[in-house]
Coordinates of N, CA and C in Angstrom, one line a residue:
Chain H
R1 N 115.0 133.0 91.6 CA 115.5 132.8 92.9 C 114.6 131.8 93.8
K2 N 114.7 130.6 94.8 CA 114.1 129.5 95.0 C 113.1 130.6 95.8
E3 N 111.6 129.8 95.5 CA 110.1 130.1 96.1 C 110.9 129.8 97.8
V4 N 111.4 129.3 98.1 CA 112.2 128.9 100.0 C 113.2 128.4 100.6
E5 N 113.7 129.6 100.9 CA 115.4 129.4 100.9 C 116.0 129.3 102.4
Q6 N 116.7 128.1 102.7 CA 117.3 127.6 103.7 C 118.5 127.7 104.0
D7 N 119.7 128.1 104.9 CA 120.7 127.9 104.7 C 121.4 126.0 105.4
P8 N 121.7 125.5 104.7 CA 122.1 123.8 104.2 C 122.4 123.7 105.4
G9 N 123.6 124.4 106.1 CA 124.7 124.2 107.2 C 125.1 123.2 106.2
P10 N 125.6 122.6 107.2 CA 125.7 121.6 108.1 C 125.7 122.8 109.8
F11 N 124.8 122.8 110.8 CA 125.2 123.0 112.0 C 125.0 122.2 113.1
N12 N 126.7 122.1 113.8 CA 127.3 121.2 114.7 C 127.2 122.1 115.8
V13 N 126.3 121.2 116.8 CA 125.8 122.4 117.8 C 126.5 121.1 119.2
P14 N 126.8 121.7 120.3 CA 127.1 120.9 121.2 C 125.7 120.5 122.1
E15 N 125.4 118.9 123.4 CA 124.6 119.1 123.9 C 124.2 120.1 124.3
G16 N 122.6 120.1 124.7 CA 122.4 121.6 125.9 C 122.5 122.9 124.9
A17 N 122.8 123.3 124.3 CA 123.2 124.5 123.5 C 121.6 124.7 122.7
T18 N 121.1 126.3 122.4 CA 120.4 127.1 121.7 C 120.6 126.5 120.2
V19 N 119.9 126.5 119.8 CA 119.8 126.8 117.9 C 118.9 127.2 117.3
A20 N 118.9 128.3 116.2 CA 118.2 128.8 115.3 C 118.3 128.6 114.1
F21 N 117.5 128.2 113.5 CA 117.4 127.9 112.2 C 115.9 129.0 111.3
N22 N 116.5 129.3 110.1 CA 115.6 130.9 109.3 C 115.2 130.5 108.1
C23 N 114.2 131.0 107.5 CA 113.9 130.6 106.3 C 113.1 131.7 106.1
T24 N 113.5 131.9 104.2 CA 112.8 132.9 103.8 C 111.7 132.0 102.6
Y25 N 111.2 132.8 101.9 CA 110.0 132.6 101.6 C 109.3 133.7 100.8
S26 N 109.5 133.7 98.9 CA 109.3 134.6 98.0 C 107.8 135.0 97.4
N27 N 107.3 134.3 98.4 CA 105.5 134.2 98.0 C 104.3 135.1 98.4
S28 N 104.3 136.1 98.6 CA 103.7 137.0 99.6 C 102.2 136.3 99.8
A29 N 101.7 135.8 98.4 CA 100.8 135.3 99.1 C 100.5 134.0 99.8
S30 N 101.6 133.4 100.3 CA 102.0 131.3 100.9 C 100.9 132.8 101.8
Q31 N 100.2 131.3 102.6 CA 99.2 131.1 103.3 C 99.1 130.4 105.1
S32 N 99.9 129.2 104.9 CA 100.8 128.7 106.2 C 101.6 128.0 105.7
F33 N 102.3 127.7 107.0 CA 103.8 127.9 107.3 C 104.0 126.5 108.1
F34 N 105.4 125.7 107.9 CA 105.5 124.3 108.7 C 107.4 124.4 108.8
W35 N 107.3 123.7 110.0 CA 108.4 122.7 109.8 C 108.6 121.4 109.7
Y36 N 109.4 120.5 109.1 CA 109.5 119.2 109.3 C 110.2 118.5 109.6
R37 N 110.3 117.3 109.7 CA 112.3 116.9 110.3 C 112.2 115.7 109.6
Q38 N 113.4 115.6 109.1 CA 113.6 114.4 108.4 C 114.9 113.7 108.4
D39 N 114.6 112.4 108.9 CA 115.7 111.9 109.8 C 116.7 111.1 108.8
C40 N 117.7 110.8 108.9 CA 118.6 110.2 107.9 C 117.5 109.2 107.2
R41 N 117.6 109.2 106.3 CA 117.3 107.9 104.8 C 115.5 107.7 105.5
K42 N 115.0 108.8 105.8 CA 113.6 108.6 106.2 C 112.6 109.6 106.1
E43 N 111.5 109.4 106.3 CA 110.5 110.4 105.3 C 110.4 111.3 106.3
P44 N 109.9 112.7 106.0 CA 109.7 113.8 106.6 C 108.4 113.6 106.9
K45 N 108.4 114.3 108.3 CA 107.7 114.4 109.5 C 107.0 115.3 109.8
L46 N 105.9 116.0 110.2 CA 105.8 117.5 110.7 C 106.0 117.8 112.2
L47 N 107.1 118.5 112.4 CA 107.8 118.8 113.1 C 106.5 119.6 114.3
M48 N 106.1 121.1 113.6 CA 105.2 121.9 114.1 C 104.8 123.0 113.2
S49 N 103.5 123.6 113.4 CA 102.7 124.6 112.5 C 103.4 125.8 112.4
V50 N 103.2 126.8 112.2 CA 104.0 128.0 112.2 C 102.7 129.2 111.9
Y51 N 102.7 129.5 113.3 CA 101.3 130.8 113.3 C 101.8 132.4 113.7
S52 N 101.4 132.9 112.9 CA 102.1 134.4 113.0 C 102.4 134.9 114.0
S53 N 101.2 134.5 115.5 CA 101.6 134.9 117.1 C 102.6 134.2 117.5
G54 N 103.3 133.4 116.9 CA 104.2 132.2 117.3 C 103.7 131.5 118.1
N55 N 104.1 130.3 118.1 CA 104.3 129.2 118.5 C 105.2 128.4 119.4
E56 N 105.1 127.7 120.6 CA 105.9 126.5 121.4 C 105.4 125.4 121.7
D57 N 106.4 124.5 120.7 CA 105.9 123.2 121.6 C 107.3 122.8 122.5
G58 N 107.2 122.6 123.7 CA 108.2 121.8 124.5 C 109.4 122.9 124.2
R59 N 110.2 122.3 123.7 CA 111.7 123.2 123.6 C 111.8 123.4 122.6
F60 N 110.9 123.9 121.6 CA 111.0 124.2 119.8 C 109.6 125.5 119.9
T61 N 110.7 126.4 119.6 CA 110.3 127.9 118.8 C 109.6 128.1 117.5
A62 N 108.1 128.5 116.9 CA 108.6 128.6 116.0 C 107.9 130.5 115.7
Q63 N 108.1 131.2 114.8 CA 107.9 132.3 114.6 C 107.6 132.5 113.0
L64 N 106.9 133.3 113.0 CA 106.6 133.8 111.5 C 106.6 135.6 111.3
N65 N 107.6 136.0 110.6 CA 107.3 137.6 110.2 C 106.7 137.8 108.6
R66 N 105.6 137.7 108.9 CA 104.9 137.9 107.4 C 105.5 139.2 106.5
A67 N 105.4 140.7 107.4 CA 106.3 141.4 106.4 C 107.5 141.1 105.5
S68 N 107.9 140.7 106.8 CA 109.2 140.0 106.0 C 109.8 138.9 105.1
Q69 N 108.1 138.3 105.2 CA 108.6 136.6 105.0 C 109.8 136.0 105.4
Y70 N 109.8 135.9 106.7 CA 110.8 135.3 107.8 C 110.2 134.2 108.4
I71 N 110.7 133.2 108.5 CA 110.2 131.6 109.5 C 111.6 132.1 110.1
S72 N 111.2 131.3 111.9 CA 112.5 130.8 112.1 C 111.9 129.5 113.5
L73 N 112.7 128.8 113.5 CA 113.0 127.8 114.5 C 113.5 127.9 115.6
L74 N 113.5 128.1 116.9 CA 114.3 127.7 118.1 C 114.3 126.4 118.3
I75 N 115.6 125.9 118.9 CA 115.8 124.5 119.9 C 116.5 125.0 121.0
R76 N 115.5 124.6 121.8 CA 116.3 125.1 123.5 C 117.3 123.5 123.6
D77 N 117.8 123.9 125.0 CA 118.5 122.6 125.7 C 118.6 121.5 124.2
S78 N 119.0 121.4 123.6 CA 118.8 120.5 122.4 C 119.7 119.3 122.9
K79 N 118.7 118.3 122.3 CA 119.0 116.8 122.8 C 119.6 116.0 121.2
L80 N 120.5 114.9 121.8 CA 121.2 113.9 121.3 C 120.4 113.6 119.6
S81 N 118.6 113.5 120.1 CA 118.0 112.9 119.0 C 117.3 114.2 118.2
D82 N 118.2 115.6 118.4 CA 117.6 116.8 117.7 C 118.4 116.1 116.3
S83 N 119.2 116.2 116.3 CA 119.6 115.6 115.3 C 119.2 115.2 113.7
A84 N 118.9 115.8 112.7 CA 118.2 115.9 111.5 C 118.3 117.2 110.5
T85 N 117.6 116.7 109.8 CA 117.7 117.8 108.9 C 116.0 118.8 108.9
Y86 N 115.9 119.8 109.3 CA 114.5 120.6 109.1 C 114.1 121.2 107.7
L87 N 113.0 121.0 107.3 CA 112.7 121.5 106.3 C 111.7 122.7 106.8
C88 N 112.0 123.8 106.2 CA 110.7 124.5 105.8 C 110.0 124.9 104.7
V89 N 108.3 124.9 105.6 CA 107.5 124.2 104.2 C 106.3 125.3 104.0
V90 N 106.1 126.0 102.6 CA 105.2 127.0 103.0 C 104.0 126.3 101.9
N91 N 103.0 126.6 102.3 CA 101.4 126.1 101.3 C 101.4 127.4 100.9
I92 N 101.4 127.5 99.4 CA 101.1 128.5 98.4 C 99.6 128.1 97.8
K93 N 98.9 129.3 97.8 CA 97.7 128.5 96.6 C 97.2 129.5 95.8
S94 N 97.5 128.8 94.5 CA 97.5 129.6 93.3 C 96.4 129.6 92.9
N95 N 95.9 131.0 92.0 CA 95.2 131.6 91.1 C 93.6 130.3 90.8
F96 N 94.2 129.5 90.7 CA 93.4 129.1 90.2 C 92.6 128.0 91.0
G97 N 93.2 128.1 92.7 CA 92.6 127.7 94.0 C 93.0 126.7 94.1
N98 N 94.1 125.9 93.4 CA 94.9 124.9 93.8 C 95.8 125.1 94.9
E99 N 95.8 124.5 95.8 CA 97.5 124.7 96.9 C 98.8 123.3 96.8
K100 N 99.4 124.3 97.0 CA 100.8 122.8 96.9 C 101.6 124.0 98.1
L101 N 101.9 122.5 98.6 CA 103.3 122.9 99.5 C 104.8 122.5 98.8
T102 N 105.4 123.7 99.3 CA 106.8 124.3 98.8 C 107.9 123.4 99.7
F103 N 108.9 122.7 99.4 CA 109.9 122.4 100.7 C 111.3 123.4 99.8
G104 N 111.7 123.6 101.2 CA 113.4 124.0 101.2 C 114.0 123.4 101.3
T105 N 115.1 123.4 101.1 CA 115.6 122.1 101.2 C 116.7 121.4 101.8
G106 N 116.4 122.2 103.0 CA 116.3 121.9 104.4 C 118.0 122.1 105.0
T107 N 117.8 122.4 106.5 CA 118.9 122.9 106.9 C 119.7 121.1 108.1
R108 N 120.8 120.4 107.9 CA 121.4 119.6 108.4 C 121.8 119.9 110.1
L109 N 121.8 119.8 111.0 CA 122.1 119.5 112.3 C 122.3 118.5 112.9
T110 N 123.1 118.6 113.6 CA 124.2 117.3 114.4 C 124.2 118.2 115.7
I111 N 123.8 117.1 117.0 CA 123.9 117.7 117.9 C 125.5 116.9 118.5
I112 N 126.3 117.4 119.1 CA 127.6 116.6 119.4 C 127.8 116.4 120.8
P113 N 127.9 115.3 120.6 CA 127.8 114.7 123.4 C 129.0 115.9 123.4
Chain Y
D1 N 100.5 99.1 112.0 CA 100.3 99.0 110.5 C 100.9 100.9 109.9
A2 N 101.6 100.7 108.9 CA 101.7 102.2 108.3 C 100.8 103.2 107.6
D3 N 100.4 104.1 107.7 CA 99.7 104.7 106.9 C 99.2 104.4 105.8
V4 N 100.5 105.1 105.1 CA 101.3 105.1 103.6 C 102.1 104.3 103.5
T5 N 102.0 103.6 102.7 CA 102.8 102.8 102.3 C 103.5 102.7 100.9
Q6 N 104.3 102.0 100.4 CA 105.6 101.9 99.1 C 106.1 100.6 98.6
T7 N 105.6 100.7 97.8 CA 106.4 99.7 97.0 C 107.5 99.9 95.8
P8 N 107.7 98.9 95.0 CA 109.3 98.2 96.5 C 110.2 99.5 97.1
R9 N 110.4 99.2 97.7 CA 111.3 100.3 98.6 C 112.5 100.7 98.3
N10 N 113.3 99.6 97.1 CA 114.6 99.9 96.6 C 114.2 99.5 95.3
R11 N 114.7 99.7 94.5 CA 114.7 99.3 92.7 C 116.4 99.9 91.9
I12 N 116.7 98.8 91.8 CA 117.9 99.2 90.6 C 117.2 98.8 89.4
T13 N 117.8 99.6 88.0 CA 117.0 99.0 87.0 C 117.7 99.8 85.7
K14 N 117.6 99.4 84.4 CA 118.7 100.1 83.6 C 118.1 101.0 82.8
T15 N 118.4 101.6 81.9 CA 118.0 102.9 80.8 C 117.1 102.1 79.5
G16 N 115.9 102.8 80.1 CA 114.6 102.2 79.3 C 113.5 101.7 79.4
K17 N 114.5 101.2 80.9 CA 113.6 100.2 81.0 C 111.7 100.8 81.8
R18 N 110.8 100.0 82.0 CA 109.3 100.9 82.2 C 109.4 100.7 83.7
I19 N 109.5 101.7 84.6 CA 108.9 101.0 85.8 C 107.6 101.8 86.9
M20 N 106.6 101.1 88.1 CA 105.6 101.4 88.2 C 105.9 101.5 90.0
L21 N 106.3 102.2 90.4 CA 106.1 102.9 91.6 C 105.2 102.7 92.3
E22 N 103.9 102.0 93.6 CA 102.7 101.9 94.0 C 102.9 102.5 95.5
C23 N 101.8 103.6 95.7 CA 101.6 104.2 96.9 C 100.0 103.5 97.3
S24 N 99.9 103.2 98.7 CA 98.6 102.9 99.5 C 98.8 103.4 100.5
Q25 N 97.1 104.1 101.1 CA 96.9 104.7 102.4 C 95.9 104.8 102.6
T26 N 95.8 104.1 104.3 CA 94.5 103.7 104.9 C 94.3 105.3 105.9
K27 N 94.6 106.5 105.5 CA 94.2 107.7 106.3 C 92.8 108.0 105.6
G28 N 92.2 107.6 104.6 CA 91.4 107.7 104.2 C 91.4 109.3 103.6
H29 N 92.4 109.2 103.0 CA 92.7 111.4 102.5 C 92.3 111.0 101.1
D30 N 91.9 112.5 101.1 CA 91.4 112.4 99.5 C 92.6 112.6 98.0
R31 N 93.6 113.6 98.9 CA 94.8 114.2 98.4 C 96.1 113.4 98.5
M32 N 96.5 113.0 97.1 CA 98.1 112.0 97.2 C 98.9 112.8 96.4
Y33 N 100.3 112.6 96.2 CA 100.9 113.3 95.9 C 102.1 112.5 95.4
W34 N 103.1 113.0 94.7 CA 104.0 112.1 94.4 C 105.4 113.5 94.6
Y35 N 106.3 112.7 95.3 CA 107.9 113.8 94.4 C 109.1 113.6 94.9
R36 N 109.7 114.1 94.3 CA 111.4 112.9 94.3 C 112.4 113.9 94.9
Q37 N 113.0 113.7 95.8 CA 114.2 114.4 96.3 C 115.7 113.7 96.2
D38 N 116.2 114.8 95.5 CA 117.9 114.7 95.6 C 118.5 115.5 96.2
P39 N 119.9 115.2 96.1 CA 120.5 116.2 97.4 C 121.0 117.4 96.9
G40 N 120.8 118.3 97.7 CA 121.0 119.4 97.5 C 119.7 120.7 96.9
L41 N 118.4 119.6 95.8 CA 117.1 120.2 95.4 C 116.4 120.0 96.5
G42 N 116.3 119.2 97.5 CA 114.8 119.3 98.6 C 114.2 118.3 97.4
L43 N 112.8 118.5 98.6 CA 111.8 117.4 97.5 C 111.3 118.9 96.6
R44 N 110.4 117.8 95.4 CA 110.3 118.5 94.1 C 108.7 117.6 93.8
L45 N 107.9 118.1 93.5 CA 107.0 117.8 93.2 C 106.8 117.0 91.8
I46 N 106.0 115.8 91.7 CA 106.1 115.5 90.3 C 104.4 115.4 89.9
Y47 N 103.3 115.2 90.2 CA 102.1 115.2 89.9 C 101.5 115.0 91.7
Y48 N 100.2 115.4 91.6 CA 99.4 115.1 92.8 C 97.9 115.1 92.1
S49 N 97.3 114.7 93.0 CA 95.7 114.1 93.0 C 94.9 114.5 94.2
F50 N 93.8 115.2 93.4 CA 92.9 115.5 94.8 C 91.7 114.7 94.8
D51 N 91.5 113.8 93.8 CA 90.3 112.9 93.9 C 90.5 111.7 92.6
V52 N 89.5 111.0 93.1 CA 90.3 110.1 92.4 C 90.3 110.4 90.5
K53 N 90.8 109.8 89.5 CA 90.8 110.6 88.6 C 91.1 112.0 88.3
D54 N 91.4 112.7 89.3 CA 91.8 114.1 88.7 C 93.3 113.8 89.5
I55 N 93.9 114.3 88.1 CA 95.6 114.7 88.5 C 96.1 115.5 87.7
N56 N 97.4 116.4 88.7 CA 98.0 117.9 87.7 C 99.1 117.1 88.3
K57 N 99.4 117.7 87.0 CA 101.5 118.6 87.2 C 101.9 119.3 88.2
G58 N 102.7 118.6 88.6 CA 103.8 119.3 89.4 C 104.6 120.3 89.2
E59 N 106.0 120.3 89.2 CA 107.0 121.3 88.5 C 107.9 120.4 87.9
I60 N 108.1 118.7 88.1 CA 109.0 118.3 87.0 C 108.2 117.1 87.2
S61 N 107.3 116.9 86.1 CA 106.3 115.9 85.3 C 107.2 115.0 84.6
D62 N 107.9 116.0 83.2 CA 108.0 115.3 82.4 C 109.0 114.0 82.2
G63 N 108.4 113.2 81.9 CA 108.7 111.8 82.0 C 108.4 111.0 82.9
Y64 N 107.3 111.0 83.7 CA 106.4 110.5 84.3 C 105.3 110.5 84.5
S65 N 104.0 109.6 84.6 CA 103.4 109.4 84.4 C 102.3 109.1 85.8
V66 N 101.4 109.3 86.3 CA 100.9 108.5 87.7 C 98.9 108.4 86.8
S67 N 98.6 107.6 87.8 CA 97.2 106.7 87.9 C 96.5 106.6 89.0
R68 N 95.1 107.3 89.5 CA 95.0 107.4 90.2 C 93.1 106.3 90.2
Q69 N 93.3 105.5 90.2 CA 92.2 104.7 90.0 C 91.3 104.3 91.2
A70 N 91.6 104.3 92.5 CA 91.2 104.5 93.7 C 91.5 105.4 94.7
Q71 N 90.8 105.7 95.5 CA 91.0 106.7 96.9 C 92.5 106.4 97.2
A72 N 92.5 104.8 97.4 CA 93.7 104.2 98.7 C 94.7 104.1 97.6
K73 N 94.6 104.6 96.5 CA 96.3 104.1 95.5 C 96.3 104.9 94.8
F74 N 98.0 105.7 94.9 CA 98.6 106.2 93.2 C 99.6 105.8 93.0
S75 N 99.8 105.1 92.0 CA 100.4 104.8 91.2 C 101.8 106.0 90.3
L76 N 102.9 105.8 90.1 CA 104.1 106.8 89.3 C 104.3 105.6 88.8
S77 N 104.8 106.1 87.0 CA 105.4 105.6 86.2 C 106.2 106.0 85.5
L78 N 107.4 105.5 85.5 CA 108.4 106.3 84.7 C 108.4 105.5 83.5
E79 N 108.0 105.7 82.3 CA 107.7 105.1 80.8 C 109.2 104.7 79.9
S80 N 110.4 105.0 80.1 CA 111.7 104.6 79.6 C 112.5 105.3 80.5
A81 N 113.2 104.7 81.7 CA 114.0 105.2 82.9 C 115.2 105.5 82.5
I82 N 115.7 106.9 82.9 CA 117.1 107.3 82.5 C 117.3 107.8 84.0
P83 N 118.9 107.6 83.8 CA 119.8 108.1 84.9 C 119.6 108.7 85.6
N84 N 119.2 110.3 85.1 CA 118.6 111.4 85.8 C 117.3 111.1 86.7
Q85 N 117.0 110.7 86.6 CA 115.6 109.6 87.3 C 115.9 109.0 88.8
T86 N 117.3 108.9 88.6 CA 118.0 108.2 89.9 C 117.7 109.5 90.8
A87 N 116.6 108.9 92.0 CA 116.5 109.6 93.2 C 115.7 108.9 94.1
L88 N 115.6 109.5 95.4 CA 114.4 109.0 96.4 C 113.3 109.3 96.5
Y89 N 112.2 108.7 96.0 CA 110.7 109.0 95.5 C 109.6 109.0 96.8
F90 N 109.3 109.9 97.1 CA 107.8 110.3 98.6 C 106.6 110.2 97.8
C91 N 105.6 109.2 98.6 CA 104.3 109.8 98.2 C 104.2 110.2 99.7
A92 N 102.9 110.7 99.4 CA 102.0 111.3 100.9 C 100.6 111.5 100.2
T93 N 100.2 112.2 101.5 CA 98.6 112.2 101.7 C 98.2 113.2 102.3
G94 N 97.3 113.8 101.9 CA 96.6 115.3 102.5 C 95.7 115.3 102.6
L95 N 95.3 116.6 103.2 CA 93.5 116.8 103.4 C 93.6 118.4 102.9
A96 N 92.7 118.6 102.0 CA 92.3 120.3 101.9 C 92.4 121.0 102.7
G97 N 92.6 122.3 102.6 CA 92.9 123.4 103.7 C 94.6 123.8 103.8
G98 N 95.6 123.4 103.2 CA 96.7 123.2 103.9 C 97.2 122.7 105.0
H99 N 97.3 121.9 105.3 CA 97.0 121.3 106.3 C 98.3 119.9 105.9
E100 N 98.5 119.6 107.3 CA 99.8 118.5 107.0 C 99.6 117.3 105.6
Q101 N 101.0 117.4 105.6 CA 101.0 115.9 104.5 C 101.5 114.8 104.7
F102 N 101.1 113.8 104.7 CA 102.2 111.7 105.7 C 102.6 111.8 104.8
F103 N 103.7 111.2 104.9 CA 104.6 110.7 104.0 C 105.0 108.8 104.0
G104 N 104.7 108.8 102.8 CA 105.0 107.1 102.8 C 106.8 107.3 103.2
P105 N 107.3 105.8 103.0 CA 108.7 105.4 103.8 C 109.8 105.9 102.9
G106 N 109.2 105.5 101.1 CA 110.1 106.5 100.6 C 110.5 104.7 99.6
T107 N 111.0 105.1 98.1 CA 111.5 104.5 97.6 C 112.8 105.0 97.0
R108 N 114.1 104.0 96.9 CA 115.0 104.8 96.4 C 115.4 104.1 95.0
L109 N 115.3 104.8 94.1 CA 115.2 104.2 93.1 C 116.6 104.4 92.1
T110 N 117.2 103.4 91.6 CA 118.3 103.3 90.9 C 118.7 103.2 89.2
V111 N 118.3 104.4 88.7 CA 118.6 103.7 86.6 C 119.9 103.8 86.1
L112 N 120.4 102.6 86.3 CA 121.8 102.3 85.5 C 122.0 103.2 84.1

C-alpha cells in the first residue's frame, strides 16, 4: 500500500465550479500535512499547510481527519489559473528522529472555460 | 534571482556516462534534498542532507551518489547512467521541524 494515496484524476471542471480532492495516508505517526501545487513542467510549490482544525486561504479550504487518516482540499469558484496538479504531502518522523516528506502522485485538475 | 537553482536544466547523455547535477541555494537552509519525478510515481527521495558532510539515503539511492561540501551546494552524481534513470530531477531545501520545502526548477535528464 502506498504511504500517501490520491485519485490521479484528471478532473475536468467548468470555471466557477467547486472541486474537492481527497488523500489518505497510511502512517499514523505522520505529523504534518500539506498541499503542494505543481504546474506543468514546473517545480512543486507549497499551496497550504493542513491543520486538524481545518484552515482556509481565500477560495481554498483544507481539512485533516486524523482518525480516518484522511486529508482534503476544496477549491471554490474555480479559476482557469487553478489548472495544475495538486500533491498531497505528509511529513513522517522516523524512530531515529529523521523527518521526511512523502508525496502523493498528485491529482491533475483542468478548469474548462 | 531564484533562491534554489539547478544546473543543467536539460541534459541528454548516453548509457554508461558519468553525470553530475548541481544544486545551489541562497536561502540559508541547512537541509537539502534530491528527488526524482516519474509519471505515475510522483516524487521519490533519492538522498538528503541535514548539514555539511551529513548524507542520508532516501528510498531510491541505488545508482546515485551525492556530495555536500558547503551549506549552499548539494550535488547529485550518476556514476554510470542507465536509461531507467531518465526522469525529472528536483533539488529542494528546507528547515527542521517539518516545514515547507523549496524546490529548484528541475533538471530533465534523458539517458539514451
